Amino acid sequence: LFLAPDAGLKSCTSRSSLTRSGSCSSFSSETDVEGLSVDLPDQVVLQTSGLFRSPEESPKSRRLQWLPLESFRGRILLDEARLQLLRPELPIKCDTAAWMNPVHESDWSQTMGKRRRTRRGRWTAADPNPFGDPEKVIRSESWLFIAQLALVSATLTSTCLPDAVAVDQRRNLTNIAGESYPVGVGVFTWASAGLTSAMIEILTEEVLGYNTRVEPTPMSSSVQGMYGALGCVTWYDADDRGCDNRKVRIHMVMDSWWLTFPNIIATLTEQYQGEMPVSGGSMGYRGGSGMYVPRNVLDTGAAEGAAMEYYKSYNASWHQPWKYFDNVTVLNTSAEFMPCAATTMSLNSTAYNYWKMSGDDAGVVITGNTYTAFCPDGYTWMAPSCRSNPLTCIMFITGGDGWDVSQGLQRSAVFNIPLMIGVANSWANYLALPPQYKALLYWWTPDNSFLELDPKPFVLPPQDKFAYSQGDVTTASENVDIAKVISFDLDFMAPNLVKLLAQSQISLDEINDMMRTWKANSSASRHEVACDWLQKNENTKLDPRSDRLQPRLWAL
């Protein structure tokens, strides 16, 4: 299918048809492709321009194979008559373009590398010249490419920043063997990674002038990011990473927690000396996890002079902290929480370390030499300070198989905190329970799951690393630098990109604001949100310690 500017809607006479009432100017600012009225045969033939290549493309004819109609799912970008099917999260804009006749690819020929495109044969019968002035087609480079989303280029056809490098002027990386390919980008599944990656993708393309390609398989862990940047073929497969025949095509990932895996880093560094991915610099914020206090609890306590973020305010011998939380009896523990036997509360190490720290015989079950936590109802564990009166317990909601359960058990005894601890029995319940009940929750930042609650970290004494090594986890967990991870060869191929990565930083407050914006406008793409931030902060230095890092100067 082809689209051209200033062309009215036409009926279609070739192999496929596409109809839409009205003209481009009547389109909504954002429209799903599936929202169009489409009447297509089972398959369509497509032809590409030099902006798009795929494994299915024939080098000689530049002709895509027949693709099933099911491939036509996602969104398209229509801006200044530049049209291209992109990934589903990318937006639709409609300014000067209009839908027009699909034309079979054999009716066209291209002189690649030149601006002029000529047509063989007659125009379609529906209109002697459905494109209008052919020179407008030449100037506009208007194309609509329909292909499987996994094969679609990540290159945007409209720009975000002023004076952006044009798409046709961008270049690939070239390695020492002379191979040429776009900058490969791996994107983690969490929101902060998607947004910060989108910012860097925009700057890489529009300021530095590199083509980019986003890896179509999202990365679900920082470990996957390491293997991907190492060049392992099946980096997503924990059983076989496919590292025997490495070929680096993922060159950077944003928002990595890789420093929380020092043993894996050490092993890979030893095994793949000289090829191990390296840090591309800090994101500008640190990641933290643990117990958090919702904003409504903090505000209620502050009105009465209680600092409810501070652990000493929870000592049941001095205060009544439960009055700022919901009564635990409102919870349906059997429906919302996992049985304790299915969580880390059943582990000998968890229960034994608790018993060793507290001496609380009633809080554990001892069978021979095996210790497990004692849960009166089978679903929740109660601290000594509220066990005799559950109405004075404060619910601590966690997830997974019992994130931070060991810490919660020990801190409740050592600091006399009246906790009731439960592990949500599903991801859906883990997300649903904290907004429903005033409770303490396990969380990590940056993350968008509970931004509407505006939780703050539960303040504890600074971490005692030696005590942690002995099983005493009562002090605070340590925050970690969140980093950009890059392939070992990126500095050779694109030193200015490596410099941009090393020097660009953003604060945790700013990334939280971006995630709130995205969450409030779920129809927006990550690139839209990132672009909006970049445009509004064009003269803001992403690294406040440097006086050189204005976005439009980053190509230095």
Coordinates of C-alpha atoms in Angstrom, one line a residue:
L1 CA 0.0 0.0 0.0
F2 CA 1.2 3.5 -0.7
L3 CA 0.0 6.8 0.6
A4 CA 0.6 10.3 -0.7
P5 CA -0.1 13.9 0.5
D6 CA -3.0 16.0 -0.7
A7 CA -4.7 13.0 -2.2
G8 CA -8.4 12.6 -1.6
L9 CA -9.8 9.2 -0.6
K10 CA -10.2 6.9 -3.6
S11 CA -11.9 3.6 -4.1
C12 CA -9.4 0.8 -4.8
T13 CA -9.2 -1.3 -7.9
S14 CA -6.1 -3.4 -7.4
R15 CA -5.4 -6.4 -5.2
S16 CA -6.6 -4.7 -2.0
S17 CA -8.9 -1.9 -0.9
L18 CA -8.9 0.5 2.0
T19 CA -11.7 2.9 2.7
R20 CA -12.2 5.6 5.3
S21 CA -14.9 8.2 5.3
G22 CA -13.7 11.8 5.4
S23 CA -10.3 13.3 4.7
C24 CA -7.1 13.3 6.7
S25 CA -8.0 16.6 8.4
S26 CA -11.0 14.8 10.0
F27 CA -8.9 12.1 11.6
S28 CA -8.6 12.2 15.4
S29 CA -5.2 13.1 16.7
E30 CA -4.7 9.5 17.8
T31 CA -6.4 6.6 16.0
D32 CA -5.8 2.9 16.2
V33 CA -5.2 1.2 12.9
E34 CA -7.9 -1.3 13.9
G35 CA -10.3 1.7 14.2
L36 CA -10.1 2.2 10.4
S37 CA -12.7 0.6 8.1
V38 CA -10.5 -1.9 6.3
D39 CA -11.6 -4.2 3.5
L40 CA -8.5 -6.3 2.5
P41 CA -8.0 -9.7 1.0
D42 CA -6.2 -12.3 3.1
Q43 CA -2.8 -11.1 2.0
V44 CA -1.2 -8.0 0.6
V45 CA 2.0 -7.3 -1.3
L46 CA 4.2 -4.5 -0.1
Q47 CA 7.2 -2.6 -1.4
T48 CA 9.7 -0.8 0.8
S49 CA 11.8 2.3 0.5
G50 CA 15.5 2.5 1.5
L51 CA 14.3 3.3 5.1
F52 CA 13.2 -0.2 5.8
R53 CA 14.8 -3.6 5.4
S54 CA 13.8 -7.0 6.7
P55 CA 15.0 -10.6 6.3
E56 CA 12.0 -11.3 4.1
E57 CA 13.1 -8.6 1.6
S58 CA 14.6 -9.6 -1.7
P59 CA 17.8 -7.6 -2.3
K60 CA 17.1 -7.5 -6.0
S61 CA 13.4 -6.7 -6.3
R62 CA 13.2 -5.0 -2.8
R63 CA 9.8 -6.8 -2.6
L64 CA 8.4 -8.2 0.7
Q65 CA 6.8 -11.6 0.8
W66 CA 3.1 -11.9 1.0
L67 CA 2.1 -11.1 4.6
P68 CA -1.1 -12.3 6.3
L69 CA -3.6 -9.7 7.2
E70 CA -3.1 -10.4 10.9
S71 CA 0.2 -8.5 10.5
F72 CA -1.8 -5.3 10.1
R73 CA -2.1 -4.6 13.8
G74 CA -0.6 -1.6 15.6
R75 CA -0.4 2.1 15.0
I76 CA 1.0 4.3 12.3
L77 CA 2.7 7.6 12.3
L78 CA 1.4 10.2 9.9
D79 CA 3.3 13.5 10.2
E80 CA 4.3 15.9 7.5
A81 CA 3.4 13.2 4.9
R82 CA 5.9 10.8 6.3
L83 CA 4.1 7.5 6.8
Q84 CA 5.4 4.3 8.3
L85 CA 3.9 1.4 10.3
L86 CA 5.7 1.3 13.7
R87 CA 5.6 -0.6 16.9
P88 CA 2.2 -0.7 18.7
E89 CA 3.2 1.8 21.3
L90 CA 4.0 4.5 18.8
P91 CA 1.5 7.3 18.1
I92 CA -0.6 8.3 15.2
K93 CA -0.4 11.9 14.0
C94 CA -2.2 13.2 10.9
D95 CA -1.3 16.5 9.4
T96 CA -0.9 16.8 5.7
A97 CA -1.4 13.3 4.4
A98 CA -4.5 11.4 3.2
W99 CA -5.4 7.8 2.5
M100 CA -5.3 6.8 -1.1
N101 CA -5.3 3.9 -3.5
P102 CA -3.2 0.8 -2.7
V103 CA -1.1 0.1 -5.8
H104 CA 0.5 -3.2 -6.6
E105 CA 4.2 -3.1 -6.1
S106 CA 4.9 -4.2 -9.7
D107 CA 3.5 -0.9 -10.9
W108 CA 6.5 0.9 -9.3
S109 CA 10.2 1.2 -9.8
Q110 CA 12.7 3.0 -7.8
T111 CA 16.1 4.6 -8.4
M112 CA 17.5 3.9 -5.0
G113 CA 19.7 6.5 -3.5
K114 CA 18.1 9.3 -5.6
R115 CA 15.1 11.5 -4.8
R116 CA 13.1 10.7 -7.9
R117 CA 10.7 7.8 -8.1
T118 CA 8.9 6.9 -11.4
R119 CA 5.9 4.8 -12.2
R120 CA 5.5 2.3 -15.0
G121 CA 2.2 1.7 -16.7
R122 CA -1.1 3.5 -16.2
W123 CA -2.6 5.0 -13.0
T124 CA -5.3 2.9 -11.4
A125 CA -8.8 3.2 -13.0
A126 CA -10.3 4.9 -10.0
D127 CA -8.4 8.1 -10.8
P128 CA -6.2 9.2 -13.7
N129 CA -3.7 10.4 -11.2
P130 CA -4.6 9.5 -7.6
F131 CA -1.3 10.9 -6.3
G132 CA -2.0 14.4 -7.6
D133 CA 1.3 16.0 -8.6
P134 CA 3.9 13.3 -8.8
E135 CA 6.6 15.7 -7.6
K136 CA 4.7 16.0 -4.3
V137 CA 5.3 12.3 -4.0
I138 CA 9.0 12.7 -4.7
R139 CA 9.3 15.5 -2.1
S140 CA 7.2 13.9 0.6
E141 CA 8.6 10.4 0.6
S142 CA 5.2 9.1 1.7
W143 CA 5.1 5.4 2.3
L144 CA 3.0 3.1 4.4
F145 CA 4.8 -0.2 5.3
I146 CA 2.7 -3.0 6.6
A147 CA 4.8 -5.9 8.1
Q148 CA 5.1 -8.0 11.1
L149 CA 5.7 -5.8 14.1
A150 CA 8.7 -7.8 15.2
L151 CA 10.4 -6.8 12.0
V152 CA 9.6 -3.1 12.0
S153 CA 12.4 -0.6 12.2
A154 CA 12.5 1.4 15.4
T155 CA 13.4 4.6 13.4
L156 CA 10.8 7.3 13.9
T157 CA 9.7 9.1 10.7
S158 CA 8.8 12.3 12.5
T159 CA 11.0 14.2 14.8
C160 CA 10.8 15.4 18.3
L161 CA 13.6 18.0 18.7
P162 CA 14.2 21.1 16.6
D163 CA 17.0 20.8 14.0
A164 CA 16.8 17.0 14.3
V165 CA 18.9 15.0 11.9
A166 CA 16.7 13.8 9.1
V167 CA 15.9 10.1 8.8
D168 CA 17.7 9.8 5.4
Q169 CA 20.8 11.4 6.8
R170 CA 21.3 9.1 9.7
R171 CA 24.0 6.5 9.7
N172 CA 24.6 3.0 11.0
L173 CA 27.4 1.7 13.2
T174 CA 30.3 0.0 11.5
N175 CA 32.4 -2.5 13.4
I176 CA 36.0 -3.4 12.9
A177 CA 35.1 -6.1 10.3
G178 CA 33.2 -3.6 8.2
E179 CA 29.7 -4.8 9.1
S180 CA 27.1 -2.1 9.3
Y181 CA 24.0 -2.1 11.5
P182 CA 21.8 0.3 13.6
V183 CA 22.5 0.9 17.2
G184 CA 20.7 -1.9 18.9
V185 CA 18.6 -1.1 22.0
G186 CA 17.3 -3.5 24.6
V187 CA 14.3 -2.3 26.6
F188 CA 13.3 -3.7 29.9
T189 CA 9.6 -4.3 30.7
W190 CA 9.4 -1.8 33.5
A191 CA 8.1 1.8 32.9
S192 CA 11.2 3.7 34.0
A193 CA 13.3 1.7 31.6
G194 CA 10.9 2.2 28.7
L195 CA 10.8 6.0 29.2
T196 CA 14.5 6.6 29.7
S197 CA 15.3 4.3 26.8
A198 CA 12.9 6.4 24.6
M199 CA 14.7 9.6 25.6
I200 CA 18.1 8.1 24.7
E201 CA 16.7 6.7 21.4
I202 CA 15.4 10.1 20.4
L203 CA 18.7 11.8 21.2
T204 CA 20.7 9.1 19.5
E205 CA 18.7 9.5 16.3
E206 CA 17.9 13.2 16.2
V207 CA 21.0 14.7 17.8
L208 CA 23.8 12.3 17.0
G209 CA 22.3 11.0 13.8
Y210 CA 22.4 7.3 14.3
N211 CA 19.9 4.7 13.2
T212 CA 18.5 2.7 16.0
R213 CA 16.8 -0.7 16.2
V214 CA 14.8 -1.7 19.3
E215 CA 15.1 -5.4 20.1
P216 CA 11.5 -6.7 19.6
T217 CA 11.6 -9.1 22.6
P218 CA 11.3 -7.1 25.8
M219 CA 13.8 -7.9 28.6
S220 CA 12.3 -9.0 31.9
S221 CA 15.4 -8.9 34.0
S222 CA 18.7 -7.1 34.3
V223 CA 20.4 -10.5 33.9
Q224 CA 18.8 -10.8 30.4
G225 CA 20.2 -7.3 29.6
M226 CA 23.7 -8.5 30.4
Y227 CA 23.5 -11.5 28.2
G228 CA 21.9 -9.5 25.4
A229 CA 24.6 -6.9 25.4
L230 CA 27.2 -9.7 25.5
G231 CA 25.8 -10.9 22.1
C232 CA 24.3 -14.2 23.2
V233 CA 21.7 -15.3 20.7
T234 CA 19.0 -16.6 23.1
W235 CA 19.7 -14.2 26.0
Y236 CA 16.1 -14.7 27.1
D237 CA 16.5 -18.4 27.7
A238 CA 17.8 -19.2 31.2
D239 CA 18.5 -22.8 30.3
D240 CA 20.6 -21.9 27.2
R241 CA 21.7 -18.3 26.6
G242 CA 23.2 -19.1 23.3
C243 CA 26.6 -17.5 24.0
D244 CA 28.7 -20.0 22.0
N245 CA 28.2 -18.0 18.8
R246 CA 28.0 -14.4 20.0
K247 CA 27.2 -11.6 17.7
V248 CA 26.6 -8.2 19.4
R249 CA 23.5 -6.5 18.1
I250 CA 22.2 -5.0 21.3
H251 CA 24.5 -2.2 22.2
M252 CA 22.8 -0.4 25.1
V253 CA 20.1 -0.9 27.7
M254 CA 18.8 1.7 30.2
D255 CA 17.7 1.5 33.8
S256 CA 19.6 -1.7 34.7
W257 CA 19.9 -3.1 38.2
W258 CA 22.8 -5.3 37.1
L259 CA 24.9 -4.2 40.1
T260 CA 22.6 -6.3 42.3
F261 CA 24.1 -9.4 40.6
P262 CA 27.8 -9.2 41.4
N263 CA 28.4 -12.9 41.2
I264 CA 27.0 -13.1 37.7
I265 CA 29.1 -10.1 36.6
A266 CA 32.2 -11.7 38.0
T267 CA 31.5 -15.1 36.3
L268 CA 30.8 -13.5 32.9
T269 CA 33.8 -11.2 33.1
E270 CA 36.1 -14.1 33.8
Q271 CA 34.5 -16.3 31.1
Y272 CA 34.3 -13.6 28.3
Q273 CA 37.3 -11.4 29.0
G274 CA 37.4 -8.3 26.9
E275 CA 33.8 -8.8 25.6
M276 CA 31.9 -8.3 28.9
P277 CA 29.4 -5.4 28.7
V278 CA 30.4 -2.4 30.7
S279 CA 28.7 0.4 32.6
G280 CA 27.6 3.4 30.4
G281 CA 27.2 5.6 33.4
S282 CA 24.7 6.1 36.2
M283 CA 21.0 6.9 35.3
G284 CA 21.3 9.7 37.9
Y285 CA 19.2 7.9 40.5
R286 CA 19.5 5.0 42.8
G287 CA 17.2 2.1 43.1
G288 CA 15.7 1.0 46.5
S289 CA 13.4 -1.6 47.8
G290 CA 11.8 -2.5 51.0
M291 CA 8.9 -1.4 53.2
Y292 CA 7.1 1.8 52.2
V293 CA 4.5 4.0 53.9
P294 CA 1.6 5.5 51.8
R295 CA 1.2 9.2 51.7
N296 CA -2.3 9.2 53.4
V297 CA -0.8 7.5 56.4
L298 CA 2.1 10.0 56.5
D299 CA -0.3 13.0 56.3
T300 CA -2.6 11.7 58.9
G301 CA 0.2 11.1 61.3
A302 CA 1.9 14.4 60.6
A303 CA -1.4 16.2 61.5
E304 CA -1.0 14.7 65.0
G305 CA 2.8 15.3 65.2
A306 CA 3.7 11.6 64.4
A307 CA 6.5 11.0 61.9
M308 CA 5.1 7.8 60.4
E309 CA 8.0 7.2 58.0
Y310 CA 10.3 6.7 61.0
Y311 CA 10.7 3.2 62.6
K312 CA 10.7 4.5 66.2
S313 CA 7.2 5.9 65.7
Y314 CA 6.0 2.3 65.5
N315 CA 7.2 1.1 68.8
A316 CA 4.0 -0.3 70.4
S317 CA 5.3 0.4 73.9
W318 CA 5.5 4.1 73.3
H319 CA 2.9 4.8 70.6
Q320 CA -0.3 3.6 69.0
P321 CA 0.7 3.4 65.3
W322 CA -2.2 1.1 64.4
K323 CA -4.7 4.0 64.6
Y324 CA -3.3 5.4 61.4
F325 CA -4.0 2.2 59.5
D326 CA -7.0 0.1 58.6
N327 CA -8.1 -2.6 60.9
V328 CA -6.7 -5.9 59.8
T329 CA -10.0 -7.6 60.3
V330 CA -11.3 -6.0 57.0
L331 CA -8.9 -8.3 55.1
N332 CA -10.0 -11.6 53.7
T333 CA -6.8 -13.4 54.3
S334 CA -7.7 -16.8 52.9
A335 CA -8.8 -15.2 49.6
E336 CA -6.1 -12.6 49.2
F337 CA -2.9 -14.1 50.7
M338 CA -0.8 -17.2 50.0
P339 CA -0.7 -19.9 52.7
C340 CA 2.4 -19.3 54.8
A341 CA 3.6 -22.8 53.9
A342 CA 3.9 -21.7 50.2
T343 CA 6.1 -18.6 51.1
T344 CA 9.5 -18.0 52.5
M345 CA 8.0 -18.1 56.0
S346 CA 8.2 -21.8 55.6
L347 CA 12.0 -21.7 55.0
N348 CA 14.2 -23.0 57.9
S349 CA 16.7 -20.1 57.4
T350 CA 14.0 -17.5 57.6
A351 CA 12.3 -18.8 60.8
Y352 CA 15.6 -19.8 62.5
N353 CA 17.2 -16.4 62.0
Y354 CA 14.1 -14.8 63.3
W355 CA 14.0 -17.0 66.4
K356 CA 17.8 -16.5 66.9
M357 CA 17.3 -12.7 66.8
S358 CA 14.1 -12.6 68.9
G359 CA 13.9 -15.7 71.1
D360 CA 10.2 -15.7 70.2
D361 CA 9.2 -19.4 70.7
A362 CA 5.5 -18.6 70.0
G363 CA 6.3 -17.1 66.6
V364 CA 7.8 -20.3 65.2
V365 CA 7.1 -24.0 64.9
I366 CA 10.0 -26.2 65.7
T367 CA 10.0 -29.8 64.3
G368 CA 13.2 -31.5 65.2
N369 CA 15.9 -29.3 63.8
T370 CA 13.5 -27.5 61.4
Y371 CA 12.0 -24.1 62.0
T372 CA 9.0 -22.5 60.2
A373 CA 7.1 -19.3 61.0
F374 CA 3.8 -19.8 62.9
C375 CA 0.7 -18.4 61.2
P376 CA -2.4 -18.8 63.4
D377 CA -4.8 -18.6 60.4
G378 CA -2.4 -20.3 58.0
Y379 CA -2.1 -17.1 55.9
T380 CA -0.6 -14.4 58.0
W381 CA 2.1 -14.1 60.7
M382 CA 1.6 -11.8 63.7
A383 CA 4.4 -10.0 65.7
P384 CA 4.7 -10.6 69.5
S385 CA 3.5 -7.0 70.2
C386 CA 0.1 -7.6 68.7
R387 CA -0.3 -11.3 68.7
S388 CA -2.6 -11.3 71.7
N389 CA -4.7 -8.4 70.3
P390 CA -4.9 -8.6 66.4
L391 CA -6.8 -5.3 66.4
T392 CA -3.5 -3.5 67.2
C393 CA -1.7 -5.2 64.3
I394 CA -0.6 -3.2 61.2
M395 CA -0.8 -5.1 57.9
F396 CA 2.4 -5.4 55.9
I397 CA 1.5 -6.5 52.3
T398 CA 4.2 -8.1 50.2
G399 CA 4.4 -10.2 47.1
G400 CA 6.3 -12.8 45.2
D401 CA 7.2 -15.7 47.4
G402 CA 7.7 -13.4 50.3
W403 CA 9.7 -10.3 49.5
D404 CA 11.3 -8.8 52.6
V405 CA 9.5 -11.3 54.9
S406 CA 12.8 -12.1 56.8
Q407 CA 13.3 -8.4 57.3
G408 CA 9.7 -7.8 58.5
L409 CA 9.9 -10.7 61.0
Q410 CA 13.1 -9.6 62.6
R411 CA 12.3 -5.8 62.6
S412 CA 8.9 -6.4 64.2
A413 CA 10.6 -8.1 67.2
V414 CA 13.7 -6.0 67.5
F415 CA 12.0 -2.6 67.1
N416 CA 8.7 -3.8 68.8
I417 CA 6.6 -3.0 65.6
P418 CA 3.1 -4.6 65.7
L419 CA 3.1 -6.2 62.2
M420 CA 0.9 -8.7 60.6
I421 CA 2.7 -10.0 57.5
G422 CA 0.9 -11.5 54.5
V423 CA 2.1 -12.4 51.0
A424 CA -0.4 -11.6 48.2
N425 CA -1.5 -14.7 46.3
S426 CA -1.2 -13.2 42.9
W427 CA 0.4 -10.2 41.1
A428 CA -3.1 -8.8 40.6
N429 CA -3.8 -8.9 44.3
Y430 CA -0.4 -7.5 45.1
L431 CA -1.3 -4.5 43.0
A432 CA -4.9 -4.3 44.2
L433 CA -4.6 -4.5 48.0
P434 CA -2.4 -1.5 48.9
P435 CA -4.8 1.0 47.2
Q436 CA -7.8 -0.6 49.0
Y437 CA -6.3 -0.7 52.5
K438 CA -4.2 1.6 54.6
A439 CA -1.2 -0.7 55.1
L440 CA 2.5 -0.9 54.9
L441 CA 3.7 -2.3 51.6
Y442 CA 6.7 -3.8 49.9
W443 CA 7.8 -1.8 46.9
W444 CA 10.8 -0.7 44.9
T445 CA 11.7 2.5 43.1
P446 CA 11.7 3.6 40.4
D447 CA 8.5 1.9 39.5
N448 CA 5.0 3.0 38.5
S449 CA 2.9 0.4 40.3
F450 CA 1.9 2.5 43.4
L451 CA 2.7 6.1 42.3
E452 CA -0.8 7.2 43.0
L453 CA -0.2 6.3 46.7
D454 CA 3.0 8.4 46.8
P455 CA 4.7 6.0 49.2
K456 CA 7.9 6.9 51.1
P457 CA 10.5 4.6 52.3
F458 CA 10.3 3.3 55.9
V459 CA 13.3 4.9 57.6
L460 CA 15.5 2.4 59.5
P461 CA 19.0 2.6 60.9
P462 CA 21.7 2.5 58.2
Q463 CA 22.7 -0.9 56.9
D464 CA 25.2 -3.0 59.0
K465 CA 26.8 -5.1 56.3
F466 CA 28.6 -7.4 58.8
A467 CA 25.3 -8.0 60.6
Y468 CA 23.6 -8.8 57.3
S469 CA 26.4 -11.4 56.6
Q470 CA 25.4 -13.1 59.9
G471 CA 21.7 -13.2 59.1
D472 CA 20.7 -10.1 61.0
V473 CA 18.7 -8.0 58.5
T474 CA 17.1 -5.6 60.9
T475 CA 18.9 -2.5 59.5
A476 CA 18.0 -0.8 56.2
S477 CA 18.7 -2.5 52.8
E478 CA 21.2 -0.7 50.7
N479 CA 20.2 1.3 47.6
V480 CA 22.0 0.6 44.4
D481 CA 23.1 2.7 41.4
I482 CA 20.8 2.2 38.4
A483 CA 23.0 2.2 35.3
K484 CA 23.2 2.2 31.6
V485 CA 24.8 -1.0 30.3
I486 CA 26.6 -0.9 26.9
S487 CA 28.4 -3.5 24.7
F488 CA 32.2 -3.6 24.9
D489 CA 32.6 -2.4 21.3
L490 CA 30.2 0.6 21.4
D491 CA 33.0 3.0 22.4
F492 CA 35.0 2.0 19.3
M493 CA 32.0 2.5 16.9
A494 CA 30.3 5.5 18.5
P495 CA 32.4 7.3 21.0
N496 CA 30.1 10.4 21.0
L497 CA 27.2 8.1 21.9
V498 CA 29.1 6.7 24.8
K499 CA 30.0 10.2 25.9
L500 CA 26.3 11.2 25.7
L501 CA 25.4 8.2 27.8
A502 CA 28.1 8.8 30.4
Q503 CA 27.1 12.4 30.9
S504 CA 23.3 12.3 30.7
Q505 CA 21.4 11.9 34.0
I506 CA 17.9 12.4 35.2
S507 CA 16.6 12.7 38.8
L508 CA 14.3 10.2 40.5
D509 CA 11.6 12.9 41.0
E510 CA 11.7 13.6 37.2
I511 CA 11.4 10.0 36.2
N512 CA 8.5 9.6 38.7
D513 CA 6.8 12.6 37.1
M514 CA 7.2 11.1 33.7
M515 CA 5.8 7.7 34.9
R516 CA 2.8 9.5 36.4
T517 CA 2.2 11.3 33.1
W518 CA 2.3 8.0 31.2
K519 CA 0.1 6.2 33.7
A520 CA -2.5 9.0 33.5
N521 CA -2.4 8.9 29.7
S522 CA -2.2 5.2 29.0
S523 CA -2.9 5.7 25.3
A524 CA 0.4 7.7 24.9
S525 CA 3.5 5.9 23.7
R526 CA 6.7 6.0 25.7
H527 CA 8.3 8.0 22.9
E528 CA 5.5 10.6 23.2
V529 CA 6.0 11.0 26.9
A530 CA 9.8 11.1 26.5
C531 CA 9.6 13.6 23.7
D532 CA 7.3 15.8 25.7
W533 CA 9.8 15.9 28.5
L534 CA 12.7 16.7 26.2
Q535 CA 10.8 19.5 24.6
K536 CA 9.8 21.0 27.9
N537 CA 13.3 20.7 29.3
E538 CA 15.3 21.5 26.1
N539 CA 17.4 24.0 28.1
T540 CA 17.6 22.0 31.2
K541 CA 20.8 20.1 31.9
L542 CA 20.1 16.5 32.6
D543 CA 23.2 16.4 34.7
P544 CA 23.1 19.4 37.0
R545 CA 26.8 19.0 37.8
S546 CA 27.8 19.9 34.2
D547 CA 27.3 23.1 32.4
R548 CA 27.6 21.6 28.9
L549 CA 24.8 19.1 28.8
Q550 CA 22.0 20.8 27.0
P551 CA 20.2 18.4 24.7
R552 CA 20.9 20.3 21.5
L553 CA 24.7 20.3 22.3
W554 CA 25.1 16.7 23.0
A555 CA 26.5 15.9 19.6
L556 CA 29.8 17.5 20.7

